PDB file of C-alpha atoms in Angstrom:
ATOM      1  CA  GLY A   1       8.585  -1.241   3.699  1.00 73.00           C
ATOM      2  CA  GLN A   2      11.884  -1.635   5.411  1.00 79.00           C
ATOM      3  CA  ARG A   3      14.157  -4.625   5.890  1.00 82.00           C
ATOM      4  CA  ASP A   4      12.418  -5.704   9.069  1.00 85.00           C
ATOM      5  CA  ARG A   5       9.023  -3.986   9.062  1.00 82.00           C
ATOM      6  CA  GLY A   6       6.384  -2.329   6.965  1.00 80.00           C
ATOM      7  CA  ALA A   7       3.882   0.448   7.343  1.00 81.00           C
ATOM      8  CA  VAL A   8       0.720   1.687   5.759  1.00 81.00           C
ATOM      9  CA  VAL A   9       0.593   5.441   5.392  1.00 85.00           C
ATOM     10  CA  SER A  10      -2.626   7.102   4.328  1.00 88.00           C
ATOM     11  CA  TYR A  11      -3.031  10.702   3.320  1.00 89.00           C
ATOM     12  CA  ALA A  12      -6.081  12.779   2.522  1.00 90.00           C
ATOM     13  CA  GLY A  13      -6.413  16.467   1.922  1.00 90.00           C
ATOM     14  CA  THR A  14      -9.779  17.917   2.906  1.00 93.00           C
ATOM     15  CA  SER A  15     -11.504  21.043   4.141  1.00 93.00           C
ATOM     16  CA  LYS A  16     -11.720  21.995   7.814  1.00 92.00           C
ATOM     17  CA  ALA A  17     -15.454  21.318   7.727  1.00 93.00           C
ATOM     18  CA  ARG A  18     -14.993  17.759   6.434  1.00 95.00           C
ATOM     19  CA  ALA A  19     -11.861  16.790   8.373  1.00 94.00           C
ATOM     20  CA  GLN A  20     -13.631  14.536  10.895  1.00 96.00           C
ATOM     21  CA  GLU A  21     -15.687  12.878   8.163  1.00 97.00           C
ATOM     22  CA  THR A  22     -12.533  12.260   6.119  1.00 96.00           C
ATOM     23  CA  LEU A  23     -10.777  10.648   9.080  1.00 95.00           C
ATOM     24  CA  ASP A  24     -13.835   8.523   9.850  1.00 96.00           C
ATOM     25  CA  VAL A  25     -14.028   7.287   6.251  1.00 95.00           C
ATOM     26  CA  MET A  26     -10.314   6.456   6.187  1.00 92.00           C
ATOM     27  CA  ARG A  27     -10.571   4.485   9.422  1.00 91.00           C
ATOM     28  CA  SER A  28     -13.639   2.680   8.090  1.00 91.00           C
ATOM     29  CA  GLU A  29     -11.831   1.743   4.886  1.00 89.00           C
ATOM     30  CA  HIS A  30      -8.817   0.416   6.807  1.00 87.00           C
ATOM     31  CA  LYS A  31     -11.159  -1.730   8.890  1.00 86.00           C
ATOM     32  CA  ARG A  32     -12.993  -2.924   5.781  1.00 87.00           C
ATOM     33  CA  LEU A  33      -9.701  -3.925   4.172  1.00 84.00           C
ATOM     34  CA  SER A  34      -8.929  -6.193   7.116  1.00 80.00           C
ATOM     35  CA  GLU A  35     -12.263  -7.927   6.554  1.00 84.00           C
ATOM     36  CA  GLY A  36     -11.394  -8.945   2.993  1.00 84.00           C
ATOM     37  CA  VAL A  37     -10.651  -7.683  -0.486  1.00 88.00           C
ATOM     38  CA  GLU A  38     -13.054  -7.662  -3.415  1.00 92.00           C
ATOM     39  CA  ALA A  39     -11.988  -8.996  -6.818  1.00 94.00           C
ATOM     40  CA  ASP A  40     -12.322  -5.612  -8.554  1.00 95.00           C
ATOM     41  CA  GLU A  41     -10.198  -3.914  -5.865  1.00 92.00           C
ATOM     42  CA  CYS A  42      -7.473  -6.528  -6.297  1.00 93.00           C
ATOM     43  CA  GLU A  43      -7.556  -6.154 -10.080  1.00 95.00           C
ATOM     44  CA  ARG A  44      -7.265  -2.341  -9.874  1.00 95.00           C
ATOM     45  CA  ALA A  45      -4.304  -2.665  -7.518  1.00 93.00           C
ATOM     46  CA  LEU A  46      -2.544  -5.127  -9.811  1.00 94.00           C
ATOM     47  CA  VAL A  47      -3.126  -2.896 -12.840  1.00 95.00           C
ATOM     48  CA  GLY A  48      -1.684   0.012 -10.845  1.00 94.00           C
ATOM     49  CA  MET A  49       1.412  -1.980  -9.906  1.00 92.00           C
ATOM     50  CA  LYS A  50       1.922  -3.102 -13.516  1.00 92.00           C
ATOM     51  CA  SER A  51       1.518   0.481 -14.729  1.00 92.00           C
ATOM     52  CA  GLY A  52       4.101   1.561 -12.178  1.00 88.00           C
ATOM     53  CA  LEU A  53       6.533  -1.014 -13.536  1.00 88.00           C
ATOM     54  CA  VAL A  54       6.088   0.317 -17.053  1.00 88.00           C
ATOM     55  CA  MET A  55       6.687   3.869 -15.870  1.00 85.00           C
ATOM     56  CA  GLN A  56       9.680   2.749 -13.815  1.00 82.00           C
ATOM     57  CA  GLY A  57      11.208   1.155 -16.897  1.00 80.00           C
ATOM     58  CA  GLU A  58      10.839   4.397 -18.838  1.00 86.00           C
ATOM     59  CA  SER A  59      12.223   6.770 -16.204  1.00 89.00           C
ATOM     60  CA  SER A  60      15.901   6.604 -15.296  1.00 91.00           C
ATOM     61  CA  GLY A  61      15.220   8.435 -12.027  1.00 92.00           C
ATOM     62  CA  ALA A  62      12.444   6.028 -11.006  1.00 89.00           C
ATOM     63  CA  ARG A  63      14.582   3.042 -11.977  1.00 90.00           C
ATOM     64  CA  ALA A  64      17.535   4.379  -9.977  1.00 93.00           C
ATOM     65  CA  ARG A  65      15.296   4.813  -6.936  1.00 91.00           C
ATOM     66  CA  ALA A  66      13.928   1.269  -7.307  1.00 90.00           C
ATOM     67  CA  ILE A  67      17.454  -0.158  -7.566  1.00 93.00           C
ATOM     68  CA  THR A  68      18.527   1.770  -4.458  1.00 94.00           C
ATOM     69  CA  VAL A  69      15.512   0.554  -2.460  1.00 92.00           C
ATOM     70  CA  ASP A  70      16.056  -3.032  -3.638  1.00 94.00           C
ATOM     71  CA  GLN A  71      19.724  -2.870  -2.631  1.00 95.00           C
ATOM     72  CA  TYR A  72      18.751  -1.629   0.823  1.00 94.00           C
ATOM     73  CA  ILE A  73      15.901  -4.100   1.423  1.00 93.00           C
ATOM     74  CA  TYR A  74      17.027  -7.213  -0.466  1.00 93.00           C
ATOM     75  CA  GLY A  75      20.781  -6.673  -0.644  1.00 94.00           C
ATOM     76  CA  ARG A  76      20.641  -6.672  -4.463  1.00 97.00           C
ATOM     77  CA  PRO A  77      18.783  -4.912  -7.243  1.00 96.00           C
ATOM     78  CA  ARG A  78      15.930  -6.812  -8.876  1.00 94.00           C
ATOM     79  CA  GLY A  79      15.312  -6.680 -12.589  1.00 92.00           C
ATOM     80  CA  LEU A  80      11.977  -5.455 -13.919  1.00 89.00           C
ATOM     81  CA  ASP A  81      11.235  -8.980 -15.173  1.00 92.00           C
ATOM     82  CA  GLU A  82      11.688 -10.389 -11.662  1.00 95.00           C
ATOM     83  CA  VAL A  83       9.388  -7.768 -10.138  1.00 92.00           C
ATOM     84  CA  GLU A  84       6.836  -8.387 -12.889  1.00 92.00           C
ATOM     85  CA  LYS A  85       6.823 -12.117 -12.080  1.00 95.00           C
ATOM     86  CA  GLU A  86       6.245 -11.311  -8.414  1.00 95.00           C
ATOM     87  CA  VAL A  87       3.294  -9.074  -9.304  1.00 94.00           C
ATOM     88  CA  GLU A  88       1.900 -11.713 -11.668  1.00 94.00           C
ATOM     89  CA  ALA A  89       2.085 -14.275  -8.829  1.00 96.00           C
ATOM     90  CA  VAL A  90      -0.362 -12.270  -6.710  1.00 94.00           C
ATOM     91  CA  SER A  91      -3.867 -13.696  -6.746  1.00 94.00           C
ATOM     92  CA  LEU A  92      -7.071 -12.709  -5.029  1.00 94.00           C
ATOM     93  CA  ASP A  93      -6.940 -15.855  -2.889  1.00 94.00           C
ATOM     94  CA  LEU A  94      -3.359 -15.164  -1.784  1.00 93.00           C
ATOM     95  CA  LEU A  95      -4.204 -11.564  -0.995  1.00 91.00           C
ATOM     96  CA  ARG A  96      -7.274 -12.533   1.007  1.00 91.00           C
ATOM     97  CA  GLN A  97      -5.242 -15.088   2.951  1.00 92.00           C
ATOM     98  CA  PHE A  98      -2.525 -12.532   3.685  1.00 89.00           C
ATOM     99  CA  VAL A  99      -5.078 -10.008   4.926  1.00 87.00           C
ATOM    100  CA  ALA A 100      -6.717 -12.655   7.125  1.00 88.00           C
ATOM    101  CA  ASP A 101      -3.354 -13.764   8.556  1.00 89.00           C
ATOM    102  CA  ASN A 102      -2.113 -10.219   9.223  1.00 85.00           C
ATOM    103  CA  PRO A 103      -4.756  -8.139  10.993  1.00 83.00           C
ATOM    104  CA  PRO A 104      -3.726  -4.533  11.501  1.00 81.00           C
ATOM    105  CA  PRO A 105      -2.259  -3.653  14.884  1.00 84.00           C
ATOM    106  CA  PRO A 106      -3.405  -0.572  16.781  1.00 87.00           C
ATOM    107  CA  MET A 107      -2.862   2.469  14.589  1.00 86.00           C
ATOM    108  CA  THR A 108      -1.043   5.691  15.248  1.00 88.00           C
ATOM    109  CA  ILE A 109      -3.129   8.546  13.891  1.00 89.00           C
ATOM    110  CA  VAL A 110      -1.697  11.998  13.289  1.00 89.00           C
ATOM    111  CA  THR A 111      -3.772  14.875  11.988  1.00 89.00           C
ATOM    112  CA  VAL A 112      -2.779  18.430  11.210  1.00 89.00           C
ATOM    113  CA  GLY A 113      -5.333  21.196  11.393  1.00 89.00           C
ATOM    114  CA  PRO A 114      -6.917  23.885  13.526  1.00 89.00           C
ATOM    115  CA  GLN A 115      -9.126  21.493  15.537  1.00 89.00           C
ATOM    116  CA  ALA A 116      -8.503  18.186  17.302  1.00 91.00           C
ATOM    117  CA  LEU A 117     -10.259  15.249  15.675  1.00 94.00           C
ATOM    118  CA  LYS A 118     -11.761  12.201  17.388  1.00 92.00           C
ATOM    119  CA  ALA A 119      -9.724   9.120  16.533  1.00 85.00           C
TER     120      ALA A 119
END
């Protein structure tokens, strides 16, 4: 995210033979996300964010990066307790509502490889 916009960046490494299939699956998953989020997916994401907070609190480099990003985006650094409260406030219902209210715009797709892929 930035101060005035956000982006979703997806990356997948694959073989030349499976490149088109990989792109097709990624596009399908992005579309599926816009149709709703399942409870187990939301729970895994929240666990991942909480794990990231723990790691951030234990790494001075990660914490310094988080403070720098917060200063840039919010104009002030946020404490780990504040970020934790924000994560705890996320619910499946709120996430589903956000996804419904914010459908993805047309995507820019960039691939690197020996053959052009069909987007």
